[in-house]
């Protein structure tokens, strides 16, 4: 493994460790020492890759906008893409710590040092773009307010995911999103389009699985996954810890 590979590996390990700690403890209660401990490395390594705790949190927030791209494909019916965005996101929340942490941060009122509204604006704009094209294709009822519908979907999803997190640790989120879609879509889609939409709760998982390269799919085998043999210690140049006043 080259020095660049080790550096990229360490950086990703720190992001994943930060996501786990943010998700468990929230932004304000999380310290850089917590993150370093979870990653099995040093605060010096954190400062080598990131400026501060805010920098790490902003990168994790961006996961909401980046992780869906591979699983979401253009569809013959444009409204199916709106359905798919919700179901894929629900499945990722159920299974991926980075995405869970990004949502926890976006709803954390104590996370004042980061732009928590950016993810909501980005999802609203993505939904609005889908709805605009759906209108051009005559998929929508004539009364539909595009911006209001785009924001309704984002806001309702945010509430549902919070409820699901409290009641089932996200296990039932795909089913809850299906209920939302089944209530929303008849009010905006023309009947021929509504009749062909796939709003099955398992669709998100199927889309994610189909997007994975064959070599990246989890092997079906007995026992625990084999470790990769890489050391848990940090391999970056040692950087002195910041003064206590600058630590997160």
Short mmCIF file of C-alpha atoms in Angstrom, two decimals:
data_model
loop_
_atom_site.label_atom_id
_atom_site.label_comp_id
_atom_site.label_asym_id
_atom_site.label_seq_id
_atom_site.Cartn_x
_atom_site.Cartn_y
_atom_site.Cartn_z
CA UNK A 1 0.00 0.00 0.00
CA UNK A 2 1.43 3.39 -0.99
CA UNK A 3 1.69 6.42 1.28
CA UNK A 4 -1.19 8.06 -0.59
CA UNK A 5 -3.33 4.95 -0.14
CA UNK A 6 -2.59 4.91 3.59
CA UNK A 7 -3.44 8.59 3.86
CA UNK A 8 -6.77 8.12 2.08
CA UNK A 9 -7.52 5.10 4.24
CA UNK A 10 -6.80 6.99 7.44
CA UNK A 11 -8.93 9.93 6.32
CA UNK A 12 -11.89 7.67 5.57
CA UNK A 13 -11.44 5.87 8.89
CA UNK A 14 -11.63 9.20 10.70
CA UNK A 15 -14.79 10.22 8.82
CA UNK A 16 -16.49 6.93 9.64
CA UNK A 17 -15.45 7.13 13.29
CA UNK A 18 -16.71 10.71 13.54
CA UNK A 19 -20.04 9.65 12.02
CA UNK A 20 -20.51 6.95 14.65
CA UNK A 21 -19.71 9.32 17.53
CA UNK A 22 -21.83 12.18 16.16
CA UNK A 23 -24.75 9.79 15.72
CA UNK A 24 -24.46 8.47 19.26
CA UNK A 25 -23.61 11.64 21.19
CA UNK A 26 -24.66 14.58 19.04
CA UNK A 27 -22.51 17.44 17.79
CA UNK A 28 -22.01 19.45 20.98
CA UNK A 29 -21.06 16.49 23.20
CA UNK A 30 -18.58 15.04 20.70
CA UNK A 31 -14.90 15.93 21.13
CA UNK A 32 -11.91 15.32 18.93
CA UNK A 33 -10.60 12.95 21.60
CA UNK A 34 -13.80 10.90 21.22
CA UNK A 35 -13.31 10.71 17.45
CA UNK A 36 -9.63 9.82 17.73
CA UNK A 37 -10.44 7.10 20.24
CA UNK A 38 -13.17 5.63 18.03
CA UNK A 39 -10.78 5.60 15.07
CA UNK A 40 -7.89 4.11 17.06
CA UNK A 41 -5.65 7.02 16.16
CA UNK A 42 -4.51 10.42 17.50
CA UNK A 43 -5.83 13.96 17.46
CA UNK A 44 -2.69 14.82 15.51
CA UNK A 45 -3.98 12.63 12.68
CA UNK A 46 -7.30 14.48 12.74
CA UNK A 47 -5.53 17.83 12.38
CA UNK A 48 -3.44 16.42 9.53
CA UNK A 49 -6.61 15.74 7.51
CA UNK A 50 -9.18 18.23 8.86
CA UNK A 51 -9.13 21.75 10.25
CA UNK A 52 -11.48 21.11 13.17
CA UNK A 53 -14.66 19.36 14.30
CA UNK A 54 -16.81 21.63 12.10
CA UNK A 55 -14.85 20.54 9.04
CA UNK A 56 -15.51 16.87 9.81
CA UNK A 57 -19.19 17.53 10.48
CA UNK A 58 -19.64 19.41 7.19
CA UNK A 59 -18.11 16.52 5.24
CA UNK A 60 -20.48 14.07 6.93
CA UNK A 61 -23.46 16.34 6.21
CA UNK A 62 -22.57 16.16 2.53
CA UNK A 63 -23.21 12.39 2.58
CA UNK A 64 -26.94 13.10 2.25
CA UNK A 65 -26.27 14.65 -1.13
CA UNK A 66 -23.68 12.18 -2.43
CA UNK A 67 -24.58 8.64 -1.47
CA UNK A 68 -27.72 8.22 -3.54
CA UNK A 69 -26.23 8.91 -6.97
CA UNK A 70 -25.18 5.38 -7.95
CA UNK A 71 -28.49 3.79 -7.00
CA UNK A 72 -30.73 6.38 -8.66
CA UNK A 73 -31.20 5.92 -12.40
CA UNK A 74 -33.30 7.80 -14.96
CA UNK A 75 -36.76 6.25 -15.23
CA UNK A 76 -39.31 6.23 -18.08
CA UNK A 77 -41.80 7.81 -15.66
CA UNK A 78 -40.23 10.86 -14.04
CA UNK A 79 -42.24 10.64 -10.84
CA UNK A 80 -40.70 7.22 -10.24
CA UNK A 81 -37.43 9.07 -9.67
CA UNK A 82 -39.04 11.07 -6.85
CA UNK A 83 -40.31 7.83 -5.33
CA UNK A 84 -36.90 6.22 -5.70
CA UNK A 85 -35.06 9.10 -4.03
CA UNK A 86 -37.16 8.64 -0.89
CA UNK A 87 -36.94 4.85 -0.79
CA UNK A 88 -33.18 4.76 -1.45
CA UNK A 89 -32.56 7.38 1.22
CA UNK A 90 -34.72 5.44 3.67
CA UNK A 91 -32.73 2.26 3.06
CA UNK A 92 -29.42 4.07 3.42
CA UNK A 93 -30.57 5.56 6.71
CA UNK A 94 -31.46 2.07 7.86
CA UNK A 95 -28.08 0.57 6.96
CA UNK A 96 -25.34 3.23 6.69
CA UNK A 97 -23.86 5.00 9.75
CA UNK A 98 -22.52 7.90 7.66
CA UNK A 99 -25.98 8.75 6.37
CA UNK A 100 -27.52 8.40 9.83
CA UNK A 101 -24.92 10.77 11.24
CA UNK A 102 -25.52 13.30 8.47
CA UNK A 103 -29.23 13.39 9.31
CA UNK A 104 -28.52 13.60 13.05
CA UNK A 105 -26.28 16.61 12.38
CA UNK A 106 -28.77 18.33 10.08
CA UNK A 107 -31.44 18.17 12.83
CA UNK A 108 -29.11 18.98 15.74
CA UNK A 109 -29.93 22.51 16.93
CA UNK A 110 -26.68 22.69 18.88
CA UNK A 111 -24.60 22.26 15.73
CA UNK A 112 -24.33 26.00 15.19
CA UNK A 113 -20.95 25.98 13.49
CA UNK A 114 -22.10 24.20 10.33
CA UNK A 115 -24.59 24.87 7.54
CA UNK A 116 -27.43 22.54 8.51
CA UNK A 117 -29.87 24.04 6.03
CA UNK A 118 -27.82 23.20 2.97
CA UNK A 119 -28.95 19.58 2.78
CA UNK A 120 -32.61 20.60 3.01
CA UNK A 121 -32.19 23.18 0.26
CA UNK A 122 -30.33 20.72 -1.96
CA UNK A 123 -32.98 18.01 -1.59
CA UNK A 124 -35.77 20.53 -2.17
CA UNK A 125 -34.08 21.69 -5.39
CA UNK A 126 -33.54 18.11 -6.55
CA UNK A 127 -37.21 17.32 -5.96
CA UNK A 128 -38.27 20.53 -7.70
CA UNK A 129 -36.22 19.62 -10.79
CA UNK A 130 -37.92 16.21 -10.97
CA UNK A 131 -41.36 17.74 -10.57
CA UNK A 132 -40.71 20.36 -13.25
CA UNK A 133 -39.78 17.66 -15.75
CA UNK A 134 -42.75 15.55 -14.63
CA UNK A 135 -45.00 18.50 -15.45
CA UNK A 136 -43.44 18.84 -18.89
CA UNK A 137 -44.26 15.16 -19.47
CA UNK A 138 -47.89 15.67 -18.35
CA UNK A 139 -47.45 13.35 -15.37
CA UNK A 140 -48.88 15.81 -12.82
CA UNK A 141 -52.38 16.97 -12.03
CA UNK A 142 -52.95 20.55 -13.13
CA UNK A 143 -53.34 22.01 -9.62
CA UNK A 144 -49.97 20.84 -8.24
CA UNK A 145 -47.78 23.54 -6.64
CA UNK A 146 -44.29 22.32 -7.49
CA UNK A 147 -42.30 24.16 -4.83
CA UNK A 148 -44.80 23.39 -2.07
CA UNK A 149 -44.80 19.70 -3.03
CA UNK A 150 -41.00 19.56 -3.14
CA UNK A 151 -40.79 21.06 0.34
CA UNK A 152 -43.61 18.91 1.69
CA UNK A 153 -41.77 15.76 0.70
CA UNK A 154 -38.55 16.89 2.40
CA UNK A 155 -40.25 18.09 5.56
CA UNK A 156 -42.48 15.06 5.96
CA UNK A 157 -39.59 12.68 5.37
CA UNK A 158 -37.57 14.50 8.06
CA UNK A 159 -40.37 13.96 10.56
CA UNK A 160 -40.90 10.33 9.60
CA UNK A 161 -37.23 9.46 9.89
CA UNK A 162 -37.07 11.01 13.36
CA UNK A 163 -40.09 9.01 14.47
CA UNK A 164 -38.64 5.83 12.96
CA UNK A 165 -35.30 6.42 14.66
CA UNK A 166 -36.95 6.76 18.07
CA UNK A 167 -39.30 3.80 17.69
CA UNK A 168 -37.32 1.25 15.71
CA UNK A 169 -33.77 2.54 15.03
CA UNK A 170 -34.83 3.07 11.39
CA UNK A 171 -35.83 -0.56 10.81
CA UNK A 172 -39.35 0.42 9.74
CA UNK A 173 -38.41 3.57 7.79
CA UNK A 174 -38.87 2.09 4.28
CA UNK A 175 -42.38 1.00 5.23
CA UNK A 176 -43.16 4.44 6.67
CA UNK A 177 -41.91 6.13 3.50
CA UNK A 178 -44.10 3.83 1.41
CA UNK A 179 -47.12 4.97 3.45
CA UNK A 180 -46.12 8.59 2.78
CA UNK A 181 -45.79 7.95 -0.94
CA UNK A 182 -49.11 6.13 -1.12
CA UNK A 183 -50.76 9.16 0.49
CA UNK A 184 -48.92 11.82 -1.52
CA UNK A 185 -48.76 10.44 -5.04
CA UNK A 186 -52.54 10.15 -5.68
CA UNK A 187 -52.82 13.88 -4.98
CA UNK A 188 -50.22 14.90 -7.57
CA UNK A 189 -49.99 12.16 -10.25
CA UNK A 190 -52.43 11.66 -13.09
CA UNK A 191 -54.13 8.23 -12.93
CA UNK A 192 -52.16 6.53 -15.76
CA UNK A 193 -48.87 7.47 -14.06
CA UNK A 194 -50.09 6.54 -10.61
CA UNK A 195 -50.97 3.08 -11.89
CA UNK A 196 -47.39 2.27 -12.90
CA UNK A 197 -45.44 3.69 -9.94
CA UNK A 198 -43.53 1.13 -7.87
CA UNK A 199 -43.73 2.30 -4.24
CA UNK A 200 -42.78 -1.02 -2.66
CA UNK A 201 -40.84 -0.63 0.59
CA UNK A 202 -38.15 -3.03 -0.70
CA UNK A 203 -37.46 -1.06 -3.86
CA UNK A 204 -34.73 1.07 -2.26
CA UNK A 205 -32.76 -1.99 -1.17
CA UNK A 206 -33.10 -3.52 -4.62
CA UNK A 207 -31.84 -0.36 -6.35
CA UNK A 208 -28.84 -0.11 -4.03
CA UNK A 209 -27.96 -3.78 -4.55
CA UNK A 210 -28.27 -3.47 -8.32
CA UNK A 211 -25.93 -0.45 -8.36
CA UNK A 212 -23.05 -2.29 -6.66
CA UNK A 213 -20.30 -3.75 -8.86
CA UNK A 214 -20.29 -7.53 -8.68
CA UNK A 215 -16.94 -7.57 -6.90
CA UNK A 216 -18.23 -5.23 -4.17
CA UNK A 217 -21.25 -7.29 -3.23
CA UNK A 218 -21.10 -9.02 0.12
CA UNK A 219 -20.05 -12.67 -0.24
CA UNK A 220 -22.42 -15.34 0.99
CA UNK A 221 -20.32 -17.34 3.42
CA UNK A 222 -20.39 -18.74 6.93
CA UNK A 223 -18.68 -16.87 9.75
CA UNK A 224 -17.53 -13.29 10.16
CA UNK A 225 -15.98 -11.22 7.34
CA UNK A 226 -12.23 -11.64 7.03
CA UNK A 227 -10.28 -8.66 8.29
CA UNK A 228 -8.09 -6.87 5.78
CA UNK A 229 -5.00 -7.17 7.95
CA UNK A 230 -4.28 -3.44 8.04
CA UNK A 231 -2.95 -2.04 11.32
CA UNK A 232 -5.33 0.04 13.41
CA UNK A 233 -2.72 2.66 14.21
CA UNK A 234 -2.43 5.90 12.32
CA UNK A 235 0.33 6.13 9.76
CA UNK A 236 0.33 9.87 9.09
CA UNK A 237 3.12 12.22 10.16
CA UNK A 238 2.78 13.07 13.84
CA UNK A 239 1.21 16.49 14.28
CA UNK A 240 1.22 18.14 17.68
CA UNK A 241 -2.14 18.43 19.36
CA UNK A 242 -3.76 21.85 19.34
CA UNK A 243 -3.90 23.86 22.56
CA UNK A 244 -6.79 22.84 24.78
CA UNK A 245 -8.79 25.96 23.91
CA UNK A 246 -8.88 25.00 20.24
CA UNK A 247 -9.95 21.41 20.73
CA UNK A 248 -13.47 20.28 19.90
#
